[in-house]
PDB file of C-alpha atoms and ligand atoms in Angstrom:
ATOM      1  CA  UNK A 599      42.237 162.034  18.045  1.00 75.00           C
ATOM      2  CA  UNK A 600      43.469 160.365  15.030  1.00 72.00           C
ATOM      3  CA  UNK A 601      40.150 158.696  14.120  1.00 86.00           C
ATOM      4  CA  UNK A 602      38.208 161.472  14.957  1.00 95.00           C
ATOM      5  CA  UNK A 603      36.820 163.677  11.753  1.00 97.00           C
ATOM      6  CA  UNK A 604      36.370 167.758  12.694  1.00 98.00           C
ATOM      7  CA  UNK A 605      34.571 170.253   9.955  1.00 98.00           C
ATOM      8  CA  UNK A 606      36.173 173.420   9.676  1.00 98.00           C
ATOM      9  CA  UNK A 607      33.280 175.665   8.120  1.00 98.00           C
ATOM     10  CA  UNK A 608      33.544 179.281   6.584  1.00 97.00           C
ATOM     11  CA  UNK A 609      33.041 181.239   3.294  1.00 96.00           C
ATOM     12  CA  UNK A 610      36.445 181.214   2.452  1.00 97.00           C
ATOM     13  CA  UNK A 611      35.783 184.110  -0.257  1.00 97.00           C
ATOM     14  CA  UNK A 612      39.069 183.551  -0.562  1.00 98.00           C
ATOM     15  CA  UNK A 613      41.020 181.025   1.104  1.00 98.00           C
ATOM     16  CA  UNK A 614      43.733 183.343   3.078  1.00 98.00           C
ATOM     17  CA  UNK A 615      46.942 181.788   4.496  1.00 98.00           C
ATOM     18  CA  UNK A 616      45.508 182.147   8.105  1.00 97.00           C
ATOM     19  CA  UNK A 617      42.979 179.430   6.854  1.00 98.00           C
ATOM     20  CA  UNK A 618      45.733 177.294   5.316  1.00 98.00           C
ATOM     21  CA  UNK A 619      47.930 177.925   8.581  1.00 98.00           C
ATOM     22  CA  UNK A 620      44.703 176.837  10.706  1.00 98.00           C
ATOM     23  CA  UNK A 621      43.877 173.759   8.267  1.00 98.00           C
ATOM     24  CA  UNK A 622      47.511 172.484   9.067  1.00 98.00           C
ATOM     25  CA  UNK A 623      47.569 172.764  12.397  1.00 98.00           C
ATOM     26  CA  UNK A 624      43.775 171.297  12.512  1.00 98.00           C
ATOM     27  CA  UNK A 625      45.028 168.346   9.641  1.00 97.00           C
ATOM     28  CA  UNK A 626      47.612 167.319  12.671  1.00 97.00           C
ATOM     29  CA  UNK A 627      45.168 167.082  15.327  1.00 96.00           C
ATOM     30  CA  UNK A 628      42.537 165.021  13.738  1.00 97.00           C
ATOM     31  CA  UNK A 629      42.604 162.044  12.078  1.00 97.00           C
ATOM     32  CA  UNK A 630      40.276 163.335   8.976  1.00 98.00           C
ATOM     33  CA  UNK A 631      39.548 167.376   8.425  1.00 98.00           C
ATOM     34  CA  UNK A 632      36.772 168.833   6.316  1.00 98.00           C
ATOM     35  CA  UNK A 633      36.699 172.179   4.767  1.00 98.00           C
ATOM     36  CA  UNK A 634      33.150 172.613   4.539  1.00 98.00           C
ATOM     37  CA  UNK A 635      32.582 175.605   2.148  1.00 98.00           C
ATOM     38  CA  UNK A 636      29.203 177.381   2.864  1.00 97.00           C
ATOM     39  CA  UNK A 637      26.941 178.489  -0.076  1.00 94.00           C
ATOM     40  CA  UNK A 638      25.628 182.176   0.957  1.00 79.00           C
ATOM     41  CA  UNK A 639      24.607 183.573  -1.891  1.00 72.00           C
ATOM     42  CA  UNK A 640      22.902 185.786   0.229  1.00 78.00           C
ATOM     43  CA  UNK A 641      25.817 187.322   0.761  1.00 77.00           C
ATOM     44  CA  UNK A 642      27.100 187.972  -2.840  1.00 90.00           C
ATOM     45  CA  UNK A 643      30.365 186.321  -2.230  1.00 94.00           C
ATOM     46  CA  UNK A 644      33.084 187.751  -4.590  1.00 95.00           C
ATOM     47  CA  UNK A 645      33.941 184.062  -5.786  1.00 96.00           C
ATOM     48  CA  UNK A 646      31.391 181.259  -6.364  1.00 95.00           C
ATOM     49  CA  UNK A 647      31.056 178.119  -4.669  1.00 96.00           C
ATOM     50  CA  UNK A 648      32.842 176.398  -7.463  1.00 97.00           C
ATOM     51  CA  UNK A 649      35.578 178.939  -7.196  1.00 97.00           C
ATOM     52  CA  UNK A 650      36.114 178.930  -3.218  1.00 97.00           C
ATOM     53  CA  UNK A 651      36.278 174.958  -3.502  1.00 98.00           C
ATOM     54  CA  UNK A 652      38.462 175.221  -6.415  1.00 98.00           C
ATOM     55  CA  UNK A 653      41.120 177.465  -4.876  1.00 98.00           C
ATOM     56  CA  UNK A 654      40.832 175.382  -1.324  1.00 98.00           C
ATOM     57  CA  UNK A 655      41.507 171.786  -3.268  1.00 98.00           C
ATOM     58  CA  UNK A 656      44.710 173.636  -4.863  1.00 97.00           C
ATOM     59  CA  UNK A 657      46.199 175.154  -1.515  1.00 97.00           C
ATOM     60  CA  UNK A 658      45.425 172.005   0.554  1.00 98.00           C
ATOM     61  CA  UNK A 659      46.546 169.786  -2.065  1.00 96.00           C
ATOM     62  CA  UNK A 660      49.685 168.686  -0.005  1.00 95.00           C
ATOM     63  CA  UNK A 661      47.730 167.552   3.142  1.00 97.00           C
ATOM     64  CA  UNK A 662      46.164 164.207   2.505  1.00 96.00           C
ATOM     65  CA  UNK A 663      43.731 163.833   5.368  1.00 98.00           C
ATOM     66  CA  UNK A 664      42.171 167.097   4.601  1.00 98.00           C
ATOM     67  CA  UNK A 665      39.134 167.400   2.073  1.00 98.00           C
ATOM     68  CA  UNK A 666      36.798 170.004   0.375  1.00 98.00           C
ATOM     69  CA  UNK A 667      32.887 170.313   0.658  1.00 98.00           C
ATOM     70  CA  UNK A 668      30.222 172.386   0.342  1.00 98.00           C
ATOM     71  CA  UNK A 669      27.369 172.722   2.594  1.00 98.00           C
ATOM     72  CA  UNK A 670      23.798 174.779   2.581  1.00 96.00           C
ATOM     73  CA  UNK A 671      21.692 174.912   5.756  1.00 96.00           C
ATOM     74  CA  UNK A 672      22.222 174.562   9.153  1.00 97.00           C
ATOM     75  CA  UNK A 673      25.986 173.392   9.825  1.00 98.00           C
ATOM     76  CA  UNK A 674      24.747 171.117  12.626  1.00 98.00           C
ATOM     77  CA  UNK A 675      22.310 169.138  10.029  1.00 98.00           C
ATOM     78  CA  UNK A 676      25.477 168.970   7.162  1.00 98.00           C
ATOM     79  CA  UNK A 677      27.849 167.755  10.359  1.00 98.00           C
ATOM     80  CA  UNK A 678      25.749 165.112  11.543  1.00 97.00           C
ATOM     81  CA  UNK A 679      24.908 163.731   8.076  1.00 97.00           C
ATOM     82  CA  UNK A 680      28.240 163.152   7.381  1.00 97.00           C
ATOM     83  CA  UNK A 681      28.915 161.651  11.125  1.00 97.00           C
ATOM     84  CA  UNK A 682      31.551 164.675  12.650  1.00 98.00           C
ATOM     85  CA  UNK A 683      30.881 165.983  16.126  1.00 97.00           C
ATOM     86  CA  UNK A 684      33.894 168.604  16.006  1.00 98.00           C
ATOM     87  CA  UNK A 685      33.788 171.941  14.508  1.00 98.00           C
ATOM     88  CA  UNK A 686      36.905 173.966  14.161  1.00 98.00           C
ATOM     89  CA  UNK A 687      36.770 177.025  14.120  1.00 98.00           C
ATOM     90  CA  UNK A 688      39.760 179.875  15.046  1.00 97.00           C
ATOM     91  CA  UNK A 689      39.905 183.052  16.447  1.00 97.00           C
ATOM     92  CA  UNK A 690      42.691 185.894  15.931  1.00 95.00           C
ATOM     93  CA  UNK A 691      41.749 188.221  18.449  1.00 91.00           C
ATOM     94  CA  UNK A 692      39.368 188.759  21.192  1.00 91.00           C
ATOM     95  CA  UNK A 693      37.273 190.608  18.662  1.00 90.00           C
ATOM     96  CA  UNK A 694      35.959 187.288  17.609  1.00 94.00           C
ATOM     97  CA  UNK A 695      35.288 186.046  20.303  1.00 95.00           C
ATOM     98  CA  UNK A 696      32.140 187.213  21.247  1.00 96.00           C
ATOM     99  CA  UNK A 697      30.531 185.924  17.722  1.00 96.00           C
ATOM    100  CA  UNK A 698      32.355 182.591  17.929  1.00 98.00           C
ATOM    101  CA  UNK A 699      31.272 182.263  21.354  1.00 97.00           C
ATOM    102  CA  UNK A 700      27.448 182.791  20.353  1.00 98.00           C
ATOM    103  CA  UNK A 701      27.930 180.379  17.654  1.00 98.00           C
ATOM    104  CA  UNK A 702      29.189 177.845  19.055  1.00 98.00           C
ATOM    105  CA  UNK A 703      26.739 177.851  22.315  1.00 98.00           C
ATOM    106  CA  UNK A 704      23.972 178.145  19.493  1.00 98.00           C
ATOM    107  CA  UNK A 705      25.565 175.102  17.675  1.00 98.00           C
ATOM    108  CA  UNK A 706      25.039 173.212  21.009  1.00 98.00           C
ATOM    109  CA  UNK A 707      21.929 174.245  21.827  1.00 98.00           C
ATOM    110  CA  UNK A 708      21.110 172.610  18.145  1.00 98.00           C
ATOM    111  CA  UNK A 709      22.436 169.471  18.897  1.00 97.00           C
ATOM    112  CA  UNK A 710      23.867 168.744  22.292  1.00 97.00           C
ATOM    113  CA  UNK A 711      26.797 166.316  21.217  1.00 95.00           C
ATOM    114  CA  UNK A 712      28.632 169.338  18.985  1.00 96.00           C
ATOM    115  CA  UNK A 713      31.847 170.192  20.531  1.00 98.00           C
ATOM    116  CA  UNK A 714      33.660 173.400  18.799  1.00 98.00           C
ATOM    117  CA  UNK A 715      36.942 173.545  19.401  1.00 98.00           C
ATOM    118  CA  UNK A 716      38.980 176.733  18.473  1.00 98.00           C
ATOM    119  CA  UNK A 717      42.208 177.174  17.407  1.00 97.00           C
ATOM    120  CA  UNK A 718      44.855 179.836  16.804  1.00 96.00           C
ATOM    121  CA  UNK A 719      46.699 180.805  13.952  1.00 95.00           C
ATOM    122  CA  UNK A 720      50.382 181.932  14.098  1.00 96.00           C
ATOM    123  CA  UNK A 721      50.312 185.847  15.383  1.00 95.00           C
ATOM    124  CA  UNK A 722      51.649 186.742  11.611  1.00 94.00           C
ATOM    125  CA  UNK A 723      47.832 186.217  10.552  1.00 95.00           C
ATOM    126  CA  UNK A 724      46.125 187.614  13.401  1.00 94.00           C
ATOM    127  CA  UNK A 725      44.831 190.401  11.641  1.00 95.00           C
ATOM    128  CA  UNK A 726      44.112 188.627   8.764  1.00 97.00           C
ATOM    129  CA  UNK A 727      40.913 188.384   6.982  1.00 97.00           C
ATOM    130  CA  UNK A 728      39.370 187.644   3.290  1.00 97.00           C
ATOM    131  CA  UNK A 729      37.288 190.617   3.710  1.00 96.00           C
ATOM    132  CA  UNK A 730      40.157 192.648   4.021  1.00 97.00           C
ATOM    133  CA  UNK A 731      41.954 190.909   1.125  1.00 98.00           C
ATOM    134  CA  UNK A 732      39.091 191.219  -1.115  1.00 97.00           C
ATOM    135  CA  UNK A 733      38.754 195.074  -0.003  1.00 97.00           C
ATOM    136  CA  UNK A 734      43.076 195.862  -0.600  1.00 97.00           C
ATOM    137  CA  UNK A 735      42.923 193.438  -4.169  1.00 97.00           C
ATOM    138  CA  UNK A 736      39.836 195.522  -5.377  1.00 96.00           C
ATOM    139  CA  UNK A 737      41.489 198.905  -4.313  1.00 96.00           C
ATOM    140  CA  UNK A 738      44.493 197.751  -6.510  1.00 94.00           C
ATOM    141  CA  UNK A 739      46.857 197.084  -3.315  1.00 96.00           C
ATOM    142  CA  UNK A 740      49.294 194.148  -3.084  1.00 95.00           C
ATOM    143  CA  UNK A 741      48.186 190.850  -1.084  1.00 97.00           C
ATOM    144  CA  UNK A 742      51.309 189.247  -1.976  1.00 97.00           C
ATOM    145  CA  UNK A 743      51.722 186.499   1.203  1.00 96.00           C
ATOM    146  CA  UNK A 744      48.401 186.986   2.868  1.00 97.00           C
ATOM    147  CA  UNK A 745      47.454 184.553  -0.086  1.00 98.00           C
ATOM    148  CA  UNK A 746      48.766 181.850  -1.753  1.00 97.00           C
ATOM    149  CA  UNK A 747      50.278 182.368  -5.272  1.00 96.00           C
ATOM    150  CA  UNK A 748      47.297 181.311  -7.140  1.00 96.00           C
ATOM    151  CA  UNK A 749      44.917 183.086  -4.719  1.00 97.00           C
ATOM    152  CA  UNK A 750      46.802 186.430  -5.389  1.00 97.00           C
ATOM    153  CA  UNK A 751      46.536 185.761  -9.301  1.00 96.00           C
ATOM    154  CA  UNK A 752      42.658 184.595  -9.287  1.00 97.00           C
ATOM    155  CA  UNK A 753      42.160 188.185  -7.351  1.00 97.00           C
ATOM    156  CA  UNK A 754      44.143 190.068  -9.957  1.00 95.00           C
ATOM    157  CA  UNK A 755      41.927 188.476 -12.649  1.00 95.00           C
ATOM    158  CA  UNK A 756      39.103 189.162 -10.940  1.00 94.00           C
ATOM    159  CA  UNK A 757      39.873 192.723 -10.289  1.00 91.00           C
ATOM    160  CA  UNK A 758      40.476 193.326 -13.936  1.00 88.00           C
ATOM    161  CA  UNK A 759      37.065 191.693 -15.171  1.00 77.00           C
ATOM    162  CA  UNK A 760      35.173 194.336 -13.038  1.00 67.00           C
ATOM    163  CA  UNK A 761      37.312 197.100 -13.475  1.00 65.00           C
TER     164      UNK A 761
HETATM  165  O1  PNS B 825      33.830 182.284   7.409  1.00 75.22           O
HETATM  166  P1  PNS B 825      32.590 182.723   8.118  1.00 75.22           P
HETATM  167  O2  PNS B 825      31.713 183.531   7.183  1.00 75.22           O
HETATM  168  O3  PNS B 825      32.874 183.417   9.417  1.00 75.22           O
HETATM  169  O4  PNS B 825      31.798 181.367   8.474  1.00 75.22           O
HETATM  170  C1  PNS B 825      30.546 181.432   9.092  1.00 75.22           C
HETATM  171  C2  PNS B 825      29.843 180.059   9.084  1.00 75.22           C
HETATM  172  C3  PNS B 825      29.786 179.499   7.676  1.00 75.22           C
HETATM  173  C4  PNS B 825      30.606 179.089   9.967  1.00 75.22           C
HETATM  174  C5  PNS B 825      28.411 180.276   9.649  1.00 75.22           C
HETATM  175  O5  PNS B 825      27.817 181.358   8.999  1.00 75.22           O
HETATM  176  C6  PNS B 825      27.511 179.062   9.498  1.00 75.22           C
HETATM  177  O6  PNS B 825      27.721 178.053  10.124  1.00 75.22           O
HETATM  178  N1  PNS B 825      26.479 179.166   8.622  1.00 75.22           N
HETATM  179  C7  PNS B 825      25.572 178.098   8.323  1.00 75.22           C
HETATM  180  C8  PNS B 825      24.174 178.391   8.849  1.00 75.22           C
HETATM  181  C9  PNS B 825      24.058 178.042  10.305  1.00 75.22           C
HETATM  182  O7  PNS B 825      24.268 176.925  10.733  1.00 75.22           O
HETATM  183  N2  PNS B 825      23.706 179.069  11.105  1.00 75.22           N
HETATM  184  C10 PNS B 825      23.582 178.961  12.542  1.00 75.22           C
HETATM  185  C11 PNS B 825      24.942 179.181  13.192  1.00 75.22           C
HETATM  186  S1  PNS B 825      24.757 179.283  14.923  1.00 75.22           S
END
């Protein structure tokens, strides 16, 4: 599938290494990836936009067919303006399955030609999410290597500034 661009959407609020370990394994399989970034500030994210693209560009830095975007709206209207028919999308345990699974027949039902193709991440990140890391950095816990470096550090900050 080396011509063959797939979107991997999310909030990324923050980028965790089970993203970065999915974004690798997805930056392998296609020939372009993008990490679309959604814009919910509906849902008070603990980083803005600019911050959540910010921290993706410097943690994917190293893979060159992988880019950053934003998105607002339906996914299915921001995929087919910029011409992808793959979403990829991962799932740690059978927990999320049962939302993925609505999404993506939902996705379809939106526009037929959208294929969503999951992945998994390596089991060390199975139970990994950024809600959890935002809840352990804001309780003053250590998220040393469920992060990358500057992740960890942006948390810290962040932490401090509310505190
Ligand atoms: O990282 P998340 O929060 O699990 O990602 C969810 C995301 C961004 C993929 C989903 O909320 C989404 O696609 N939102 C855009 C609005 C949309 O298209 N909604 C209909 C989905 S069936």
């Amino acid at each position: 599938m080396q011509r063959v661009l797939a979107i991997y959407p999310g909030s990324f609020d923050p980028v965790t290494n089970g993203h970065l370990d999915l974004i690798e394994r997805g930056s392998k399989m296609f020939g372009r990836l993008t990490v679309a970034v959604l814009r919910n500030d509906g849902k008070a994210p603990m980083f803005t936009l600019a911050e959540r693209m910010e921290m993706l560009r410097e943690s994917t830095g190293a893979f060159p067919n992988v880019e950053v975007d934003s998105f607002e709206g339906l996914l299915v209207d921001y995929a087919r303006r910029v011409g992808a028919r793959i979403l990829l999308r991962g799932i740690r345990a059978v927990s999320d399955y049962e939302y993925e699974l609505q999404m993506a027949m939902m996705n379809r039902r939106l526009e037929p030609g959208m294929e969503t193709i999951f992945m998994l991440p390596a089991e060390a990140y199975s139970y990994l999410s950024s809600r959890l890391v935002r809840e352990i950095a804001q309780l003053g816990g250590a998220v040393t290597g469920l992060v990358p470096p500057a992740v960890e550090q942006r948390l810290r900050e962040r932490v401090t500034q509310v505190r």
